[in-house]
PDB file of C-alpha atoms in Angstrom:
ATOM      1  CA  UNK A   1       0.000   0.000   0.000  1.00 65.00           C
ATOM      2  CA  UNK A   2       1.556   3.235  -1.102  1.00 82.00           C
ATOM      3  CA  UNK A   3      -0.713   6.235  -0.756  1.00 91.00           C
ATOM      4  CA  UNK A   4       0.615   9.436  -2.312  1.00 93.00           C
ATOM      5  CA  UNK A   5      -0.750  11.688   0.418  1.00 97.00           C
ATOM      6  CA  UNK A   6       1.105  11.830   3.729  1.00 97.00           C
ATOM      7  CA  UNK A   7      -0.714  11.580   7.040  1.00 98.00           C
ATOM      8  CA  UNK A   8       1.154  14.618   8.323  1.00 97.00           C
ATOM      9  CA  UNK A   9      -0.068  16.804   5.475  1.00 97.00           C
ATOM     10  CA  UNK A  10      -3.785  16.504   6.276  1.00 98.00           C
ATOM     11  CA  UNK A  11      -5.917  17.946   9.052  1.00 98.00           C
ATOM     12  CA  UNK A  12      -9.463  17.362  10.157  1.00 98.00           C
ATOM     13  CA  UNK A  13     -11.435  19.437   7.653  1.00 98.00           C
ATOM     14  CA  UNK A  14      -9.019  18.973   4.727  1.00 98.00           C
ATOM     15  CA  UNK A  15     -11.168  18.864   1.588  1.00 98.00           C
ATOM     16  CA  UNK A  16     -10.574  16.267  -1.103  1.00 98.00           C
ATOM     17  CA  UNK A  17     -10.910  17.330  -4.758  1.00 98.00           C
ATOM     18  CA  UNK A  18     -14.613  17.034  -5.628  1.00 98.00           C
ATOM     19  CA  UNK A  19     -15.645  15.171  -8.780  1.00 98.00           C
ATOM     20  CA  UNK A  20     -18.762  14.851 -10.922  1.00 98.00           C
ATOM     21  CA  UNK A  21     -19.599  11.483 -12.449  1.00 98.00           C
ATOM     22  CA  UNK A  22     -22.054  11.163 -15.338  1.00 97.00           C
ATOM     23  CA  UNK A  23     -24.368   8.135 -15.409  1.00 98.00           C
ATOM     24  CA  UNK A  24     -26.225   7.246 -18.595  1.00 98.00           C
ATOM     25  CA  UNK A  25     -28.474   4.359 -19.552  1.00 98.00           C
ATOM     26  CA  UNK A  26     -25.571   2.907 -21.548  1.00 97.00           C
ATOM     27  CA  UNK A  27     -23.383   3.026 -18.419  1.00 98.00           C
ATOM     28  CA  UNK A  28     -26.041   1.118 -16.460  1.00 98.00           C
ATOM     29  CA  UNK A  29     -26.243  -1.606 -19.100  1.00 98.00           C
ATOM     30  CA  UNK A  30     -22.454  -1.891 -19.053  1.00 98.00           C
ATOM     31  CA  UNK A  31     -22.439  -2.029 -15.242  1.00 98.00           C
ATOM     32  CA  UNK A  32     -25.171  -4.684 -15.248  1.00 98.00           C
ATOM     33  CA  UNK A  33     -23.010  -6.872 -17.466  1.00 98.00           C
ATOM     34  CA  UNK A  34     -19.807  -6.307 -15.512  1.00 98.00           C
ATOM     35  CA  UNK A  35     -21.398  -6.813 -12.079  1.00 97.00           C
ATOM     36  CA  UNK A  36     -23.943  -9.494 -12.924  1.00 95.00           C
ATOM     37  CA  UNK A  37     -26.815  -7.431 -11.480  1.00 94.00           C
ATOM     38  CA  UNK A  38     -29.492  -7.625 -14.174  1.00 94.00           C
ATOM     39  CA  UNK A  39     -32.404  -6.309 -12.093  1.00 92.00           C
ATOM     40  CA  UNK A  40     -34.673  -4.695 -14.737  1.00 94.00           C
ATOM     41  CA  UNK A  41     -35.244  -1.564 -12.602  1.00 94.00           C
ATOM     42  CA  UNK A  42     -31.794  -0.530 -13.888  1.00 96.00           C
ATOM     43  CA  UNK A  43     -32.568  -0.741 -17.608  1.00 97.00           C
ATOM     44  CA  UNK A  44     -36.316  -1.240 -18.262  1.00 97.00           C
ATOM     45  CA  UNK A  45     -38.427   1.862 -17.592  1.00 96.00           C
ATOM     46  CA  UNK A  46     -41.721   0.030 -18.038  1.00 97.00           C
ATOM     47  CA  UNK A  47     -40.729  -2.404 -15.307  1.00 94.00           C
ATOM     48  CA  UNK A  48     -39.344   0.392 -13.105  1.00 94.00           C
ATOM     49  CA  UNK A  49     -42.632   2.311 -13.288  1.00 95.00           C
ATOM     50  CA  UNK A  50     -44.656  -0.829 -12.576  1.00 93.00           C
ATOM     51  CA  UNK A  51     -42.838  -1.224  -9.249  1.00 87.00           C
ATOM     52  CA  UNK A  52     -43.463   2.404  -8.323  1.00 89.00           C
ATOM     53  CA  UNK A  53     -40.232   4.103  -9.395  1.00 92.00           C
ATOM     54  CA  UNK A  54     -40.296   7.372 -11.391  1.00 95.00           C
ATOM     55  CA  UNK A  55     -38.000   5.927 -14.083  1.00 97.00           C
ATOM     56  CA  UNK A  56     -34.963   3.671 -14.454  1.00 97.00           C
ATOM     57  CA  UNK A  57     -32.595   4.104 -11.480  1.00 97.00           C
ATOM     58  CA  UNK A  58     -28.855   3.522 -11.184  1.00 97.00           C
ATOM     59  CA  UNK A  59     -27.543   0.514  -9.295  1.00 97.00           C
ATOM     60  CA  UNK A  60     -26.766   1.663  -5.750  1.00 97.00           C
ATOM     61  CA  UNK A  61     -23.476  -0.185  -6.109  1.00 98.00           C
ATOM     62  CA  UNK A  62     -22.659   1.880  -9.219  1.00 98.00           C
ATOM     63  CA  UNK A  63     -23.074   5.083  -7.190  1.00 98.00           C
ATOM     64  CA  UNK A  64     -21.020   3.549  -4.386  1.00 98.00           C
ATOM     65  CA  UNK A  65     -18.254   2.683  -6.867  1.00 98.00           C
ATOM     66  CA  UNK A  66     -18.198   6.265  -8.215  1.00 98.00           C
ATOM     67  CA  UNK A  67     -18.196   7.937  -4.785  1.00 98.00           C
ATOM     68  CA  UNK A  68     -15.081   6.131  -3.530  1.00 98.00           C
ATOM     69  CA  UNK A  69     -13.116   7.482  -6.499  1.00 98.00           C
ATOM     70  CA  UNK A  70     -12.884  10.830  -4.718  1.00 98.00           C
ATOM     71  CA  UNK A  71     -10.876   8.950  -2.076  1.00 98.00           C
ATOM     72  CA  UNK A  72      -8.874   6.590  -4.308  1.00 98.00           C
ATOM     73  CA  UNK A  73      -7.914   9.283  -6.844  1.00 98.00           C
ATOM     74  CA  UNK A  74      -6.772  11.515  -3.968  1.00 98.00           C
ATOM     75  CA  UNK A  75      -4.898   8.806  -2.050  1.00 98.00           C
ATOM     76  CA  UNK A  76      -3.321   7.444  -5.249  1.00 97.00           C
ATOM     77  CA  UNK A  77      -3.593   3.787  -4.233  1.00 98.00           C
ATOM     78  CA  UNK A  78      -7.046   2.162  -4.277  1.00 98.00           C
ATOM     79  CA  UNK A  79      -5.566  -0.590  -2.096  1.00 98.00           C
ATOM     80  CA  UNK A  80      -5.110   1.931   0.720  1.00 98.00           C
ATOM     81  CA  UNK A  81      -8.859   1.893   1.463  1.00 98.00           C
ATOM     82  CA  UNK A  82      -9.374   0.003   4.736  1.00 98.00           C
ATOM     83  CA  UNK A  83     -13.111   0.508   5.313  1.00 98.00           C
ATOM     84  CA  UNK A  84     -15.918   1.842   3.171  1.00 98.00           C
ATOM     85  CA  UNK A  85     -19.619   2.033   3.954  1.00 98.00           C
ATOM     86  CA  UNK A  86     -22.703   3.837   2.671  1.00 98.00           C
ATOM     87  CA  UNK A  87     -26.446   4.013   3.178  1.00 98.00           C
ATOM     88  CA  UNK A  88     -28.574   4.194   0.033  1.00 97.00           C
ATOM     89  CA  UNK A  89     -30.909   7.057   0.889  1.00 96.00           C
ATOM     90  CA  UNK A  90     -32.366   8.110  -2.482  1.00 96.00           C
ATOM     91  CA  UNK A  91     -32.244   6.508  -5.919  1.00 96.00           C
ATOM     92  CA  UNK A  92     -30.340   8.148  -8.789  1.00 98.00           C
ATOM     93  CA  UNK A  93     -32.961   8.493 -11.530  1.00 98.00           C
ATOM     94  CA  UNK A  94     -31.452   8.124 -15.008  1.00 98.00           C
ATOM     95  CA  UNK A  95     -33.511   9.559 -17.888  1.00 97.00           C
ATOM     96  CA  UNK A  96     -33.462   7.970 -21.342  1.00 96.00           C
ATOM     97  CA  UNK A  97     -31.407  10.625 -23.123  1.00 94.00           C
ATOM     98  CA  UNK A  98     -27.779  11.152 -24.033  1.00 87.00           C
ATOM     99  CA  UNK A  99     -27.070  13.159 -20.861  1.00 93.00           C
ATOM    100  CA  UNK A 100     -28.360  10.860 -18.150  1.00 96.00           C
ATOM    101  CA  UNK A 101     -27.779  12.030 -14.576  1.00 98.00           C
ATOM    102  CA  UNK A 102     -24.853  13.547 -12.708  1.00 98.00           C
ATOM    103  CA  UNK A 103     -23.517  12.345  -9.365  1.00 98.00           C
ATOM    104  CA  UNK A 104     -21.561  15.077  -7.561  1.00 98.00           C
ATOM    105  CA  UNK A 105     -19.222  13.785  -4.876  1.00 98.00           C
ATOM    106  CA  UNK A 106     -17.222  15.731  -2.317  1.00 98.00           C
ATOM    107  CA  UNK A 107     -15.329  14.593   0.731  1.00 98.00           C
ATOM    108  CA  UNK A 108     -13.362  15.845   3.676  1.00 98.00           C
ATOM    109  CA  UNK A 109     -11.182  14.431   6.377  1.00 98.00           C
ATOM    110  CA  UNK A 110     -13.419  13.936   9.411  1.00 98.00           C
ATOM    111  CA  UNK A 111     -10.978  12.276  11.815  1.00 98.00           C
ATOM    112  CA  UNK A 112      -7.321  11.345  12.114  1.00 98.00           C
ATOM    113  CA  UNK A 113      -6.920   7.797  13.415  1.00 98.00           C
ATOM    114  CA  UNK A 114      -4.002   5.613  14.524  1.00 97.00           C
ATOM    115  CA  UNK A 115      -1.564   3.928  12.126  1.00 97.00           C
ATOM    116  CA  UNK A 116      -1.628   6.779   9.570  1.00 97.00           C
ATOM    117  CA  UNK A 117      -5.311   6.226   8.885  1.00 98.00           C
ATOM    118  CA  UNK A 118      -7.903   8.940   8.357  1.00 98.00           C
ATOM    119  CA  UNK A 119     -11.666   8.829   8.081  1.00 98.00           C
ATOM    120  CA  UNK A 120     -13.127  10.641   5.086  1.00 98.00           C
ATOM    121  CA  UNK A 121     -16.799  11.601   5.069  1.00 98.00           C
ATOM    122  CA  UNK A 122     -18.306  11.744   1.589  1.00 98.00           C
ATOM    123  CA  UNK A 123     -21.324  13.611   0.263  1.00 98.00           C
ATOM    124  CA  UNK A 124     -22.938  12.363  -2.959  1.00 98.00           C
ATOM    125  CA  UNK A 125     -25.611  14.528  -4.582  1.00 98.00           C
ATOM    126  CA  UNK A 126     -27.881  14.105  -7.582  1.00 98.00           C
ATOM    127  CA  UNK A 127     -30.126  17.043  -8.510  1.00 96.00           C
ATOM    128  CA  UNK A 128     -29.048  18.660  -5.263  1.00 97.00           C
ATOM    129  CA  UNK A 129     -30.350  15.772  -3.135  1.00 97.00           C
ATOM    130  CA  UNK A 130     -28.250  13.396  -1.063  1.00 98.00           C
ATOM    131  CA  UNK A 131     -28.226   9.933  -2.633  1.00 98.00           C
ATOM    132  CA  UNK A 132     -25.853   8.369  -0.084  1.00 98.00           C
ATOM    133  CA  UNK A 133     -25.969   8.750   3.676  1.00 95.00           C
ATOM    134  CA  UNK A 134     -23.405   7.761   6.326  1.00 96.00           C
ATOM    135  CA  UNK A 135     -20.914   7.577   3.485  1.00 98.00           C
ATOM    136  CA  UNK A 136     -17.548   7.050   5.115  1.00 98.00           C
ATOM    137  CA  UNK A 137     -14.209   5.612   4.162  1.00 98.00           C
ATOM    138  CA  UNK A 138     -11.092   4.892   6.202  1.00 98.00           C
ATOM    139  CA  UNK A 139      -7.894   5.139   4.186  1.00 98.00           C
ATOM    140  CA  UNK A 140      -4.281   4.528   5.191  1.00 98.00           C
ATOM    141  CA  UNK A 141      -2.026   7.388   4.145  1.00 98.00           C
ATOM    142  CA  UNK A 142       1.747   7.458   3.721  1.00 96.00           C
TER     143      UNK A 142
ATOM    144  CA  UNK B   1     -44.694 -10.845   7.879  1.00 58.00           C
ATOM    145  CA  UNK B   2     -42.021 -10.847  10.563  1.00 73.00           C
ATOM    146  CA  UNK B   3     -39.036 -13.030   9.852  1.00 84.00           C
ATOM    147  CA  UNK B   4     -38.038 -15.887  12.111  1.00 84.00           C
ATOM    148  CA  UNK B   5     -35.619 -14.513  14.754  1.00 87.00           C
ATOM    149  CA  UNK B   6     -34.103 -17.965  15.211  1.00 91.00           C
ATOM    150  CA  UNK B   7     -32.176 -17.377  11.964  1.00 93.00           C
ATOM    151  CA  UNK B   8     -29.952 -14.754  13.643  1.00 95.00           C
ATOM    152  CA  UNK B   9     -26.415 -16.129  13.887  1.00 95.00           C
ATOM    153  CA  UNK B  10     -27.018 -18.771  11.248  1.00 94.00           C
ATOM    154  CA  UNK B  11     -23.963 -19.351   9.040  1.00 95.00           C
ATOM    155  CA  UNK B  12     -24.220 -20.915   5.588  1.00 95.00           C
ATOM    156  CA  UNK B  13     -21.551 -23.233   4.157  1.00 95.00           C
ATOM    157  CA  UNK B  14     -18.692 -21.560   2.226  1.00 97.00           C
ATOM    158  CA  UNK B  15     -19.260 -21.090  -1.498  1.00 97.00           C
ATOM    159  CA  UNK B  16     -17.114 -22.852  -4.097  1.00 97.00           C
ATOM    160  CA  UNK B  17     -14.025 -20.778  -4.956  1.00 98.00           C
ATOM    161  CA  UNK B  18     -14.459 -17.827  -7.326  1.00 98.00           C
ATOM    162  CA  UNK B  19     -11.278 -17.155  -9.305  1.00 98.00           C
ATOM    163  CA  UNK B  20     -10.679 -13.441  -9.830  1.00 98.00           C
ATOM    164  CA  UNK B  21      -9.641 -12.890 -13.444  1.00 98.00           C
ATOM    165  CA  UNK B  22      -7.641  -9.892 -14.640  1.00 97.00           C
ATOM    166  CA  UNK B  23      -9.991  -9.368 -17.585  1.00 98.00           C
ATOM    167  CA  UNK B  24     -12.989  -9.411 -15.225  1.00 98.00           C
ATOM    168  CA  UNK B  25     -11.288  -6.704 -13.146  1.00 98.00           C
ATOM    169  CA  UNK B  26     -10.630  -4.688 -16.326  1.00 98.00           C
ATOM    170  CA  UNK B  27     -14.268  -5.092 -17.409  1.00 98.00           C
ATOM    171  CA  UNK B  28     -15.497  -3.910 -13.996  1.00 98.00           C
ATOM    172  CA  UNK B  29     -13.111  -0.926 -13.870  1.00 98.00           C
ATOM    173  CA  UNK B  30     -14.227   0.126 -17.368  1.00 98.00           C
ATOM    174  CA  UNK B  31     -17.882  -0.233 -16.378  1.00 98.00           C
ATOM    175  CA  UNK B  32     -17.443   2.172 -13.459  1.00 98.00           C
ATOM    176  CA  UNK B  33     -15.308   4.460 -15.647  1.00 98.00           C
ATOM    177  CA  UNK B  34     -12.250   4.225 -13.414  1.00 98.00           C
ATOM    178  CA  UNK B  35      -8.967   4.556 -15.350  1.00 98.00           C
ATOM    179  CA  UNK B  36      -6.627   3.832 -12.409  1.00 98.00           C
ATOM    180  CA  UNK B  37      -3.666   1.851 -13.814  1.00 98.00           C
ATOM    181  CA  UNK B  38      -3.456  -0.492 -10.782  1.00 98.00           C
ATOM    182  CA  UNK B  39      -6.604  -2.244 -12.108  1.00 98.00           C
ATOM    183  CA  UNK B  40      -5.153  -3.113 -15.510  1.00 98.00           C
ATOM    184  CA  UNK B  41      -1.364  -2.825 -15.421  1.00 98.00           C
ATOM    185  CA  UNK B  42       0.521  -5.302 -13.218  1.00 98.00           C
ATOM    186  CA  UNK B  43       3.643  -3.086 -13.252  1.00 98.00           C
ATOM    187  CA  UNK B  44       1.655  -0.112 -11.986  1.00 98.00           C
ATOM    188  CA  UNK B  45       0.091  -2.296  -9.293  1.00 98.00           C
ATOM    189  CA  UNK B  46       3.507  -3.630  -8.242  1.00 97.00           C
ATOM    190  CA  UNK B  47       4.854  -0.081  -8.011  1.00 97.00           C
ATOM    191  CA  UNK B  48       2.210   0.473  -5.318  1.00 97.00           C
ATOM    192  CA  UNK B  49       3.286  -2.678  -3.483  1.00 96.00           C
ATOM    193  CA  UNK B  50       0.644  -5.108  -4.784  1.00 97.00           C
ATOM    194  CA  UNK B  51       1.473  -8.580  -6.061  1.00 97.00           C
ATOM    195  CA  UNK B  52      -0.700  -8.207  -9.179  1.00 98.00           C
ATOM    196  CA  UNK B  53      -3.469  -6.001 -10.554  1.00 98.00           C
ATOM    197  CA  UNK B  54      -6.004  -5.208  -7.852  1.00 98.00           C
ATOM    198  CA  UNK B  55      -9.780  -4.899  -8.077  1.00 98.00           C
ATOM    199  CA  UNK B  56     -11.696  -1.669  -7.387  1.00 98.00           C
ATOM    200  CA  UNK B  57     -12.976  -1.492  -3.794  1.00 98.00           C
ATOM    201  CA  UNK B  58     -16.583  -2.481  -4.548  1.00 98.00           C
ATOM    202  CA  UNK B  59     -15.739  -5.298  -7.005  1.00 98.00           C
ATOM    203  CA  UNK B  60     -16.112  -8.047  -4.399  1.00 98.00           C
ATOM    204  CA  UNK B  61     -19.795  -7.215  -3.923  1.00 98.00           C
ATOM    205  CA  UNK B  62     -20.628  -9.177  -7.081  1.00 97.00           C
ATOM    206  CA  UNK B  63     -19.291 -12.292  -5.361  1.00 97.00           C
ATOM    207  CA  UNK B  64     -20.718 -11.733  -1.893  1.00 97.00           C
ATOM    208  CA  UNK B  65     -24.118 -10.759  -3.291  1.00 95.00           C
ATOM    209  CA  UNK B  66     -24.345 -14.014  -5.184  1.00 94.00           C
ATOM    210  CA  UNK B  67     -23.390 -15.887  -2.017  1.00 94.00           C
ATOM    211  CA  UNK B  68     -26.042 -14.018  -0.026  1.00 93.00           C
ATOM    212  CA  UNK B  69     -28.623 -15.122  -2.595  1.00 88.00           C
ATOM    213  CA  UNK B  70     -28.700 -18.501  -0.954  1.00 85.00           C
ATOM    214  CA  UNK B  71     -29.525 -16.837   2.355  1.00 87.00           C
ATOM    215  CA  UNK B  72     -32.185 -14.410   1.194  1.00 86.00           C
ATOM    216  CA  UNK B  73     -33.898 -17.070  -0.901  1.00 85.00           C
ATOM    217  CA  UNK B  74     -33.895 -19.644   1.891  1.00 87.00           C
ATOM    218  CA  UNK B  75     -37.611 -20.551   1.851  1.00 87.00           C
ATOM    219  CA  UNK B  76     -37.562 -21.181   5.609  1.00 88.00           C
ATOM    220  CA  UNK B  77     -36.503 -17.577   6.241  1.00 89.00           C
ATOM    221  CA  UNK B  78     -39.556 -16.336   4.360  1.00 85.00           C
ATOM    222  CA  UNK B  79     -38.175 -13.057   2.964  1.00 86.00           C
ATOM    223  CA  UNK B  80     -40.362 -11.506   0.237  1.00 82.00           C
ATOM    224  CA  UNK B  81     -37.546 -10.906  -2.228  1.00 79.00           C
ATOM    225  CA  UNK B  82     -39.745  -8.963  -4.649  1.00 77.00           C
ATOM    226  CA  UNK B  83     -40.019  -6.193  -2.031  1.00 81.00           C
ATOM    227  CA  UNK B  84     -36.343  -6.038  -1.118  1.00 86.00           C
ATOM    228  CA  UNK B  85     -34.198  -2.936  -1.514  1.00 88.00           C
ATOM    229  CA  UNK B  86     -30.515  -2.493  -0.691  1.00 92.00           C
ATOM    230  CA  UNK B  87     -30.315  -0.388   2.475  1.00 95.00           C
ATOM    231  CA  UNK B  88     -26.662  -0.188   3.511  1.00 97.00           C
ATOM    232  CA  UNK B  89     -23.396  -1.654   2.307  1.00 98.00           C
ATOM    233  CA  UNK B  90     -20.043  -1.846   4.089  1.00 98.00           C
ATOM    234  CA  UNK B  91     -16.643  -3.302   3.292  1.00 98.00           C
ATOM    235  CA  UNK B  92     -13.750  -3.885   5.706  1.00 98.00           C
ATOM    236  CA  UNK B  93     -10.593  -4.872   3.865  1.00 98.00           C
ATOM    237  CA  UNK B  94      -7.628  -6.779   5.202  1.00 98.00           C
ATOM    238  CA  UNK B  95      -6.052  -6.366   1.757  1.00 98.00           C
ATOM    239  CA  UNK B  96      -7.343  -5.526  -1.720  1.00 98.00           C
ATOM    240  CA  UNK B  97      -8.736  -8.309  -3.905  1.00 98.00           C
ATOM    241  CA  UNK B  98      -6.287  -9.112  -6.713  1.00 98.00           C
ATOM    242  CA  UNK B  99      -6.112 -11.115  -9.924  1.00 98.00           C
ATOM    243  CA  UNK B 100      -5.579 -14.809  -9.307  1.00 98.00           C
ATOM    244  CA  UNK B 101      -7.328 -14.831  -5.935  1.00 98.00           C
ATOM    245  CA  UNK B 102      -9.533 -17.871  -5.379  1.00 98.00           C
ATOM    246  CA  UNK B 103     -12.162 -16.542  -3.001  1.00 98.00           C
ATOM    247  CA  UNK B 104     -14.791 -18.308  -0.939  1.00 98.00           C
ATOM    248  CA  UNK B 105     -17.619 -16.527   0.838  1.00 98.00           C
ATOM    249  CA  UNK B 106     -19.176 -17.569   4.119  1.00 98.00           C
ATOM    250  CA  UNK B 107     -22.480 -15.797   4.739  1.00 97.00           C
ATOM    251  CA  UNK B 108     -23.920 -15.232   8.195  1.00 97.00           C
ATOM    252  CA  UNK B 109     -27.225 -13.669   9.208  1.00 96.00           C
ATOM    253  CA  UNK B 110     -26.101 -10.940  11.608  1.00 96.00           C
ATOM    254  CA  UNK B 111     -29.461  -9.509  12.472  1.00 95.00           C
ATOM    255  CA  UNK B 112     -33.181  -9.507  11.809  1.00 95.00           C
ATOM    256  CA  UNK B 113     -35.397  -6.588  12.739  1.00 93.00           C
ATOM    257  CA  UNK B 114     -38.916  -5.542  12.054  1.00 89.00           C
ATOM    258  CA  UNK B 115     -39.526  -1.807  11.855  1.00 87.00           C
ATOM    259  CA  UNK B 116     -42.897  -0.319  10.912  1.00 87.00           C
ATOM    260  CA  UNK B 117     -43.789  -3.486   9.060  1.00 86.00           C
ATOM    261  CA  UNK B 118     -40.501  -3.565   7.146  1.00 90.00           C
ATOM    262  CA  UNK B 119     -38.253  -6.585   7.537  1.00 91.00           C
ATOM    263  CA  UNK B 120     -34.600  -5.634   7.913  1.00 94.00           C
ATOM    264  CA  UNK B 121     -31.960  -8.283   7.334  1.00 95.00           C
ATOM    265  CA  UNK B 122     -28.214  -7.894   7.933  1.00 96.00           C
ATOM    266  CA  UNK B 123     -26.011 -10.387   6.119  1.00 97.00           C
ATOM    267  CA  UNK B 124     -22.253 -10.581   6.709  1.00 98.00           C
ATOM    268  CA  UNK B 125     -19.955 -12.106   4.110  1.00 98.00           C
ATOM    269  CA  UNK B 126     -16.494 -13.270   5.170  1.00 98.00           C
ATOM    270  CA  UNK B 127     -14.286 -13.605   2.106  1.00 98.00           C
ATOM    271  CA  UNK B 128     -11.247 -15.869   2.401  1.00 98.00           C
ATOM    272  CA  UNK B 129      -8.466 -16.652  -0.035  1.00 98.00           C
ATOM    273  CA  UNK B 130      -7.112 -20.076  -0.940  1.00 98.00           C
ATOM    274  CA  UNK B 131      -4.709 -20.009   2.004  1.00 98.00           C
ATOM    275  CA  UNK B 132      -7.666 -19.494   4.344  1.00 98.00           C
ATOM    276  CA  UNK B 133      -6.707 -15.886   5.107  1.00 98.00           C
ATOM    277  CA  UNK B 134      -9.457 -13.304   5.522  1.00 98.00           C
ATOM    278  CA  UNK B 135      -9.391 -10.772   2.636  1.00 98.00           C
ATOM    279  CA  UNK B 136     -12.488  -8.666   3.217  1.00 98.00           C
ATOM    280  CA  UNK B 137     -15.658  -8.697   5.287  1.00 98.00           C
ATOM    281  CA  UNK B 138     -18.827  -7.259   3.783  1.00 98.00           C
ATOM    282  CA  UNK B 139     -22.027  -6.200   5.501  1.00 98.00           C
ATOM    283  CA  UNK B 140     -25.224  -5.894   3.501  1.00 97.00           C
ATOM    284  CA  UNK B 141     -28.449  -4.523   4.902  1.00 97.00           C
ATOM    285  CA  UNK B 142     -31.569  -5.522   2.989  1.00 94.00           C
ATOM    286  CA  UNK B 143     -34.960  -3.979   3.633  1.00 92.00           C
ATOM    287  CA  UNK B 144     -38.141  -5.764   2.579  1.00 89.00           C
ATOM    288  CA  UNK B 145     -40.768  -3.025   2.421  1.00 83.00           C
ATOM    289  CA  UNK B 146     -44.058  -3.743   4.139  1.00 79.00           C
ATOM    290  CA  UNK B 147     -46.699  -5.158   1.803  1.00 71.00           C
ATOM    291  CA  UNK B 148     -49.474  -2.699   0.954  1.00 64.00           C
ATOM    292  CA  UNK B 149     -52.817  -3.290   2.606  1.00 50.00           C
ATOM    293  CA  UNK B 150     -55.080  -5.311   0.346  1.00 40.00           C
TER     294      UNK B 150
END
């Protein structure tokens, strides 16, 4: 594990570079294939509406995979992530157009722990609403 | 309908080994749009101290979710799977998953709760490598929404 950020260089409150991740219908089909999650709520709007959703929604695990990139891109080594957890609070609705939806993710150091580890609290928004709650990662820095 | 509390603590037998392929890791990294070289380039991964290409942090969910399928579809448990949504997800890593790993998953029902008619099920997945070493522990919270009144 070789993070590029040193423990000594961060403080509680240090902000990580925020990122915006687009999610289109094509991305959801690709994610379904790669992950093996073929639940039709992620690609079939007729089915999604029948079960009470406004439209096709992104896989929660897709959103979770995007959000951690704010941590892994910052730390430099994805293998430096020690813990990662989220609550799926609101679905990311993905319209059937070429733009899809945008997931905006920001994060800041919330605590400095032992053994060069820090806890990062993440905020993931879509249309200004939180789509992940209790979104926290522990990462081991250099 | 409330789930049977006697299932709390129940552990299911380990799954057959899943071999982590480097092309599967590449496919997953592309699908989440993550260009980090440690997922596709063994040299880049080694430069970070890993034995081979590593998988993105959430990759292992595909394996543990399949393993949990046996639990959530256990007819004796009585979970209405058509009403289930994914509530929470957690990963605790001992080390990253990497190409060539042969992983088995042991699923355990950690908790069963009933809240406002919703059934809440916590399933832990302990993922071990071929040497029997723990690689990652996952925690999945599933919520079966209360059935609407007829």
